[in-house]
Amino acid sequence: MEIFLAPLKFYSNVLLERLVKELSNRFSSKIHVIDLKVNLDDFFSVDRRQYYSTQIIAEVIKLTDEYDGKVILLTDVDIFVPALTFVFGEAQLNGKHSILSVCRLHEEFYSGISDENLLLERTVKEALHELGHNFGLRHCIDWDCVMHSSNGVEEVDIKGNTYCRKCRTVIGDYKYY
């Protein structure tokens, strides 16, 4: 099984390279960066000033038949689902596609101070979280598990940076302990 990262309105090649390296260390799968032609402006809500993540995933499903594995969309734009103010990501449970926004993972979003290492840590956690959903995992009650739900960035920081023992058994290609 391979993992494909598709940057969409994502502007940090350094963060992308560091994420590829982290995921390569954690999965025995090959990690690829792919270029998908998706105009995110088609999914922008003028009322919310955010992008509708469910619709973005629906569009990408039409474009990714050729990729055998998991496809993570990576973006800098702020995303939402109608029931929530914002989401860090959204994934198909037991599916192929997920989306991850780093917009609200940037420390400067909250404090005005940039911290690239903290951004990488948060991005890795949320990428693992969305991939976990793709592998069929639901939210975990263990705060040390990356599958713990995060309603705010503080909860992203508190939860662990890897899967708990129980969740890890579901993901066969995971090698990081």
PDB file of N, CA, C and O in Angstrom, residues 6-58:
ATOM      1  N   ALA A   6      -0.973  15.053  -1.804  1.00  0.00           N
ATOM      2  CA  ALA A   6      -1.330  15.964  -2.885  1.00  0.00           C
ATOM      3  C   ALA A   6      -1.467  17.383  -2.337  1.00  0.00           C
ATOM      4  O   ALA A   6      -2.479  17.709  -1.719  1.00  0.00           O
ATOM      5  N   PRO A   7      -0.454  18.213  -2.523  1.00  0.00           N
ATOM      6  CA  PRO A   7      -0.566  19.601  -2.065  1.00  0.00           C
ATOM      7  C   PRO A   7      -1.552  20.382  -2.938  1.00  0.00           C
ATOM      8  O   PRO A   7      -1.477  20.329  -4.157  1.00  0.00           O
ATOM      9  N   LEU A   8      -2.471  21.066  -2.278  1.00  0.00           N
ATOM     10  CA  LEU A   8      -3.442  21.925  -2.960  1.00  0.00           C
ATOM     11  C   LEU A   8      -3.451  23.263  -2.239  1.00  0.00           C
ATOM     12  O   LEU A   8      -3.823  23.323  -1.065  1.00  0.00           O
ATOM     13  N   LYS A   9      -3.028  24.320  -2.916  1.00  0.00           N
ATOM     14  CA  LYS A   9      -2.860  25.619  -2.240  1.00  0.00           C
ATOM     15  C   LYS A   9      -2.032  25.417  -0.970  1.00  0.00           C
ATOM     16  O   LYS A   9      -2.409  25.866   0.118  1.00  0.00           O
ATOM     17  N   PHE A  10      -0.948  24.731  -1.136  1.00  0.00           N
ATOM     18  CA  PHE A  10      -0.033  24.458  -0.024  1.00  0.00           C
ATOM     19  C   PHE A  10       1.306  25.060  -0.409  1.00  0.00           C
ATOM     20  O   PHE A  10       1.837  24.759  -1.468  1.00  0.00           O
ATOM     21  N   TYR A  11       1.851  25.904   0.446  1.00  0.00           N
ATOM     22  CA  TYR A  11       2.936  26.766   0.009  1.00  0.00           C
ATOM     23  C   TYR A  11       4.303  26.469   0.603  1.00  0.00           C
ATOM     24  O   TYR A  11       5.268  27.134   0.258  1.00  0.00           O
ATOM     25  N   SER A  12       4.413  25.493   1.491  1.00  0.00           N
ATOM     26  CA  SER A  12       5.711  25.240   2.123  1.00  0.00           C
ATOM     27  C   SER A  12       6.326  23.930   1.625  1.00  0.00           C
ATOM     28  O   SER A  12       5.953  22.851   2.085  1.00  0.00           O
ATOM     29  N   ASN A  13       7.262  24.044   0.708  1.00  0.00           N
ATOM     30  CA  ASN A  13       7.968  22.841   0.247  1.00  0.00           C
ATOM     31  C   ASN A  13       8.807  22.228   1.355  1.00  0.00           C
ATOM     32  O   ASN A  13       8.981  21.016   1.398  1.00  0.00           O
ATOM     33  N   VAL A  14       9.326  23.058   2.245  1.00  0.00           N
ATOM     34  CA  VAL A  14      10.124  22.550   3.369  1.00  0.00           C
ATOM     35  C   VAL A  14       9.248  21.673   4.265  1.00  0.00           C
ATOM     36  O   VAL A  14       9.639  20.560   4.639  1.00  0.00           O
ATOM     37  N   LEU A  15       8.063  22.151   4.616  1.00  0.00           N
ATOM     38  CA  LEU A  15       7.150  21.355   5.453  1.00  0.00           C
ATOM     39  C   LEU A  15       6.747  20.079   4.726  1.00  0.00           C
ATOM     40  O   LEU A  15       6.707  19.005   5.329  1.00  0.00           O
ATOM     41  N   LEU A  16       6.477  20.176   3.440  1.00  0.00           N
ATOM     42  CA  LEU A  16       6.109  18.992   2.658  1.00  0.00           C
ATOM     43  C   LEU A  16       7.233  17.961   2.678  1.00  0.00           C
ATOM     44  O   LEU A  16       6.994  16.774   2.928  1.00  0.00           O
ATOM     45  N   GLU A  17       8.466  18.402   2.461  1.00  0.00           N
ATOM     46  CA  GLU A  17       9.612  17.476   2.480  1.00  0.00           C
ATOM     47  C   GLU A  17       9.783  16.839   3.858  1.00  0.00           C
ATOM     48  O   GLU A  17      10.072  15.648   3.964  1.00  0.00           O
ATOM     49  N   ARG A  18       9.607  17.630   4.906  1.00  0.00           N
ATOM     50  CA  ARG A  18       9.756  17.099   6.266  1.00  0.00           C
ATOM     51  C   ARG A  18       8.627  16.111   6.588  1.00  0.00           C
ATOM     52  O   ARG A  18       8.854  15.107   7.263  1.00  0.00           O
ATOM     53  N   LEU A  19       7.432  16.375   6.100  1.00  0.00           N
ATOM     54  CA  LEU A  19       6.318  15.452   6.312  1.00  0.00           C
ATOM     55  C   LEU A  19       6.564  14.134   5.575  1.00  0.00           C
ATOM     56  O   LEU A  19       6.329  13.060   6.133  1.00  0.00           O
ATOM     57  N   VAL A  20       7.050  14.211   4.360  1.00  0.00           N
ATOM     58  CA  VAL A  20       7.367  12.993   3.600  1.00  0.00           C
ATOM     59  C   VAL A  20       8.401  12.163   4.367  1.00  0.00           C
ATOM     60  O   VAL A  20       8.255  10.946   4.504  1.00  0.00           O
ATOM     61  N   LYS A  21       9.421  12.821   4.888  1.00  0.00           N
ATOM     62  CA  LYS A  21      10.459  12.117   5.642  1.00  0.00           C
ATOM     63  C   LYS A  21       9.871  11.453   6.895  1.00  0.00           C
ATOM     64  O   LYS A  21      10.162  10.283   7.185  1.00  0.00           O
ATOM     65  N   GLU A  22       9.034  12.185   7.625  1.00  0.00           N
ATOM     66  CA  GLU A  22       8.433  11.628   8.850  1.00  0.00           C
ATOM     67  C   GLU A  22       7.540  10.429   8.526  1.00  0.00           C
ATOM     68  O   GLU A  22       7.605   9.409   9.213  1.00  0.00           O
ATOM     69  N   LEU A  23       6.721  10.560   7.497  1.00  0.00           N
ATOM     70  CA  LEU A  23       5.837   9.446   7.140  1.00  0.00           C
ATOM     71  C   LEU A  23       6.647   8.257   6.620  1.00  0.00           C
ATOM     72  O   LEU A  23       6.301   7.105   6.874  1.00  0.00           O
ATOM     73  N   SER A  24       7.740   8.534   5.918  1.00  0.00           N
ATOM     74  CA  SER A  24       8.615   7.453   5.427  1.00  0.00           C
ATOM     75  C   SER A  24       9.251   6.701   6.581  1.00  0.00           C
ATOM     76  O   SER A  24       9.471   5.487   6.488  1.00  0.00           O
ATOM     77  N   ASN A  25       9.558   7.413   7.658  1.00  0.00           N
ATOM     78  CA  ASN A  25      10.120   6.766   8.846  1.00  0.00           C
ATOM     79  C   ASN A  25       9.094   5.915   9.586  1.00  0.00           C
ATOM     80  O   ASN A  25       9.459   4.997  10.309  1.00  0.00           O
ATOM     81  N   ARG A  26       7.832   6.234   9.418  1.00  0.00           N
ATOM     82  CA  ARG A  26       6.788   5.584  10.208  1.00  0.00           C
ATOM     83  C   ARG A  26       6.055   4.462   9.470  1.00  0.00           C
ATOM     84  O   ARG A  26       5.460   3.599  10.094  1.00  0.00           O
ATOM     85  N   PHE A  27       6.055   4.527   8.154  1.00  0.00           N
ATOM     86  CA  PHE A  27       5.336   3.522   7.367  1.00  0.00           C
ATOM     87  C   PHE A  27       6.315   2.785   6.462  1.00  0.00           C
ATOM     88  O   PHE A  27       7.257   3.385   5.931  1.00  0.00           O
ATOM     89  N   SER A  28       6.083   1.510   6.253  1.00  0.00           N
ATOM     90  CA  SER A  28       6.891   0.777   5.287  1.00  0.00           C
ATOM     91  C   SER A  28       6.405   1.057   3.868  1.00  0.00           C
ATOM     92  O   SER A  28       7.052   0.658   2.911  1.00  0.00           O
ATOM     93  N   SER A  29       5.319   1.774   3.725  1.00  0.00           N
ATOM     94  CA  SER A  29       4.779   2.150   2.420  1.00  0.00           C
ATOM     95  C   SER A  29       5.662   3.210   1.768  1.00  0.00           C
ATOM     96  O   SER A  29       6.331   3.979   2.443  1.00  0.00           O
ATOM     97  N   LYS A  30       5.618   3.258   0.448  1.00  0.00           N
ATOM     98  CA  LYS A  30       6.266   4.354  -0.265  1.00  0.00           C
ATOM     99  C   LYS A  30       5.396   5.595  -0.137  1.00  0.00           C
ATOM    100  O   LYS A  30       4.169   5.510  -0.185  1.00  0.00           O
ATOM    101  N   ILE A  31       6.051   6.741   0.007  1.00  0.00           N
ATOM    102  CA  ILE A  31       5.346   8.013   0.116  1.00  0.00           C
ATOM    103  C   ILE A  31       5.631   8.809  -1.162  1.00  0.00           C
ATOM    104  O   ILE A  31       6.791   9.027  -1.509  1.00  0.00           O
ATOM    105  N   HIS A  32       4.576   9.224  -1.845  1.00  0.00           N
ATOM    106  CA  HIS A  32       4.721   9.953  -3.098  1.00  0.00           C
ATOM    107  C   HIS A  32       4.053  11.325  -2.970  1.00  0.00           C
ATOM    108  O   HIS A  32       3.048  11.461  -2.282  1.00  0.00           O
ATOM    109  N   VAL A  33       4.599  12.295  -3.670  1.00  0.00           N
ATOM    110  CA  VAL A  33       3.941  13.595  -3.798  1.00  0.00           C
ATOM    111  C   VAL A  33       3.366  13.653  -5.205  1.00  0.00           C
ATOM    112  O   VAL A  33       4.089  13.403  -6.183  1.00  0.00           O
ATOM    113  N   ILE A  34       2.082  13.940  -5.291  1.00  0.00           N
ATOM    114  CA  ILE A  34       1.417  13.976  -6.595  1.00  0.00           C
ATOM    115  C   ILE A  34       0.818  15.357  -6.832  1.00  0.00           C
ATOM    116  O   ILE A  34       0.551  16.106  -5.892  1.00  0.00           O
ATOM    117  N   ASP A  35       0.623  15.649  -8.092  1.00  0.00           N
ATOM    118  CA  ASP A  35       0.072  16.943  -8.490  1.00  0.00           C
ATOM    119  C   ASP A  35      -1.332  16.723  -9.040  1.00  0.00           C
ATOM    120  O   ASP A  35      -1.497  16.095 -10.084  1.00  0.00           O
ATOM    121  N   LEU A  36      -2.315  17.185  -8.320  1.00  0.00           N
ATOM    122  CA  LEU A  36      -3.702  17.091  -8.780  1.00  0.00           C
ATOM    123  C   LEU A  36      -4.165  18.472  -9.213  1.00  0.00           C
ATOM    124  O   LEU A  36      -3.861  19.463  -8.554  1.00  0.00           O
ATOM    125  N   LYS A  37      -4.882  18.507 -10.295  1.00  0.00           N
ATOM    126  CA  LYS A  37      -5.409  19.780 -10.814  1.00  0.00           C
ATOM    127  C   LYS A  37      -6.813  20.001 -10.250  1.00  0.00           C
ATOM    128  O   LYS A  37      -7.800  19.525 -10.795  1.00  0.00           O
ATOM    129  N   VAL A  38      -6.864  20.670  -9.122  1.00  0.00           N
ATOM    130  CA  VAL A  38      -8.137  20.971  -8.469  1.00  0.00           C
ATOM    131  C   VAL A  38      -8.153  22.464  -8.146  1.00  0.00           C
ATOM    132  O   VAL A  38      -7.202  22.984  -7.546  1.00  0.00           O
ATOM    133  N   ASN A  39      -9.204  23.128  -8.551  1.00  0.00           N
ATOM    134  CA  ASN A  39      -9.345  24.545  -8.245  1.00  0.00           C
ATOM    135  C   ASN A  39     -10.124  24.677  -6.935  1.00  0.00           C
ATOM    136  O   ASN A  39     -11.351  24.563  -6.920  1.00  0.00           O
ATOM    137  N   LEU A  40      -9.423  24.916  -5.861  1.00  0.00           N
ATOM    138  CA  LEU A  40     -10.088  24.998  -4.556  1.00  0.00           C
ATOM    139  C   LEU A  40     -11.069  26.159  -4.472  1.00  0.00           C
ATOM    140  O   LEU A  40     -11.985  26.138  -3.645  1.00  0.00           O
ATOM    141  N   ASP A  41     -10.887  27.156  -5.326  1.00  0.00           N
ATOM    142  CA  ASP A  41     -11.810  28.296  -5.296  1.00  0.00           C
ATOM    143  C   ASP A  41     -13.251  27.860  -5.570  1.00  0.00           C
ATOM    144  O   ASP A  41     -14.191  28.530  -5.153  1.00  0.00           O
ATOM    145  N   ASP A  42     -13.421  26.731  -6.252  1.00  0.00           N
ATOM    146  CA  ASP A  42     -14.772  26.210  -6.512  1.00  0.00           C
ATOM    147  C   ASP A  42     -15.465  25.763  -5.226  1.00  0.00           C
ATOM    148  O   ASP A  42     -16.681  25.551  -5.224  1.00  0.00           O
ATOM    149  N   PHE A  43     -14.717  25.603  -4.145  1.00  0.00           N
ATOM    150  CA  PHE A  43     -15.263  25.064  -2.895  1.00  0.00           C
ATOM    151  C   PHE A  43     -15.209  26.086  -1.751  1.00  0.00           C
ATOM    152  O   PHE A  43     -15.338  25.738  -0.593  1.00  0.00           O
ATOM    153  N   PHE A  44     -15.005  27.344  -2.134  1.00  0.00           N
ATOM    154  CA  PHE A  44     -14.920  28.422  -1.149  1.00  0.00           C
ATOM    155  C   PHE A  44     -16.323  28.917  -0.809  1.00  0.00           C
ATOM    156  O   PHE A  44     -17.132  29.196  -1.686  1.00  0.00           O
ATOM    157  N   SER A  45     -16.594  29.012   0.485  1.00  0.00           N
ATOM    158  CA  SER A  45     -17.859  29.560   0.963  1.00  0.00           C
ATOM    159  C   SER A  45     -17.645  31.035   1.289  1.00  0.00           C
ATOM    160  O   SER A  45     -16.887  31.358   2.207  1.00  0.00           O
ATOM    161  N   VAL A  46     -18.319  31.881   0.563  1.00  0.00           N
ATOM    162  CA  VAL A  46     -18.190  33.324   0.804  1.00  0.00           C
ATOM    163  C   VAL A  46     -18.714  33.661   2.198  1.00  0.00           C
ATOM    164  O   VAL A  46     -18.125  34.464   2.909  1.00  0.00           O
ATOM    165  N   ASP A  47     -19.795  33.020   2.612  1.00  0.00           N
ATOM    166  CA  ASP A  47     -20.382  33.295   3.929  1.00  0.00           C
ATOM    167  C   ASP A  47     -19.429  32.930   5.061  1.00  0.00           C
ATOM    168  O   ASP A  47     -19.302  33.657   6.034  1.00  0.00           O
ATOM    169  N   ARG A  48     -18.763  31.804   4.943  1.00  0.00           N
ATOM    170  CA  ARG A  48     -17.883  31.319   6.026  1.00  0.00           C
ATOM    171  C   ARG A  48     -16.435  31.746   5.852  1.00  0.00           C
ATOM    172  O   ARG A  48     -15.645  31.657   6.782  1.00  0.00           O
ATOM    173  N   ARG A  49     -16.073  32.138   4.637  1.00  0.00           N
ATOM    174  CA  ARG A  49     -14.695  32.502   4.299  1.00  0.00           C
ATOM    175  C   ARG A  49     -13.748  31.320   4.556  1.00  0.00           C
ATOM    176  O   ARG A  49     -12.642  31.464   5.058  1.00  0.00           O
ATOM    177  N   GLN A  50     -14.252  30.144   4.233  1.00  0.00           N
ATOM    178  CA  GLN A  50     -13.523  28.890   4.390  1.00  0.00           C
ATOM    179  C   GLN A  50     -13.849  27.997   3.197  1.00  0.00           C
ATOM    180  O   GLN A  50     -14.763  28.284   2.420  1.00  0.00           O
ATOM    181  N   TYR A  51     -13.158  26.856   3.119  1.00  0.00           N
ATOM    182  CA  TYR A  51     -13.344  25.906   2.028  1.00  0.00           C
ATOM    183  C   TYR A  51     -14.026  24.643   2.559  1.00  0.00           C
ATOM    184  O   TYR A  51     -13.653  24.139   3.625  1.00  0.00           O
ATOM    185  N   TYR A  52     -14.981  24.131   1.812  1.00  0.00           N
ATOM    186  CA  TYR A  52     -15.809  22.998   2.236  1.00  0.00           C
ATOM    187  C   TYR A  52     -15.058  21.694   1.933  1.00  0.00           C
ATOM    188  O   TYR A  52     -14.990  21.246   0.795  1.00  0.00           O
ATOM    189  N   SER A  53     -14.528  21.085   2.983  1.00  0.00           N
ATOM    190  CA  SER A  53     -13.641  19.930   2.815  1.00  0.00           C
ATOM    191  C   SER A  53     -14.338  18.714   2.203  1.00  0.00           C
ATOM    192  O   SER A  53     -13.742  18.004   1.389  1.00  0.00           O
ATOM    193  N   THR A  54     -15.570  18.454   2.555  1.00  0.00           N
ATOM    194  CA  THR A  54     -16.287  17.291   2.016  1.00  0.00           C
ATOM    195  C   THR A  54     -16.419  17.388   0.498  1.00  0.00           C
ATOM    196  O   THR A  54     -16.248  16.398  -0.221  1.00  0.00           O
ATOM    197  N   GLN A  55     -16.694  18.579   0.015  1.00  0.00           N
ATOM    198  CA  GLN A  55     -16.826  18.769  -1.436  1.00  0.00           C
ATOM    199  C   GLN A  55     -15.474  18.637  -2.135  1.00  0.00           C
ATOM    200  O   GLN A  55     -15.395  18.150  -3.262  1.00  0.00           O
ATOM    201  N   ILE A  56     -14.405  19.079  -1.469  1.00  0.00           N
ATOM    202  CA  ILE A  56     -13.062  18.936  -2.062  1.00  0.00           C
ATOM    203  C   ILE A  56     -12.731  17.455  -2.214  1.00  0.00           C
ATOM    204  O   ILE A  56     -12.269  17.021  -3.270  1.00  0.00           O
ATOM    205  N   ILE A  57     -12.984  16.678  -1.168  1.00  0.00           N
ATOM    206  CA  ILE A  57     -12.715  15.237  -1.248  1.00  0.00           C
ATOM    207  C   ILE A  57     -13.550  14.612  -2.368  1.00  0.00           C
ATOM    208  O   ILE A  57     -13.045  13.801  -3.151  1.00  0.00           O
ATOM    209  N   ALA A  58     -14.817  14.985  -2.471  1.00  0.00           N
ATOM    210  CA  ALA A  58     -15.682  14.425  -3.521  1.00  0.00           C
ATOM    211  C   ALA A  58     -15.120  14.708  -4.907  1.00  0.00           C
ATOM    212  O   ALA A  58     -15.157  13.849  -5.794  1.00  0.00           O
TER     213      ALA A  58
END
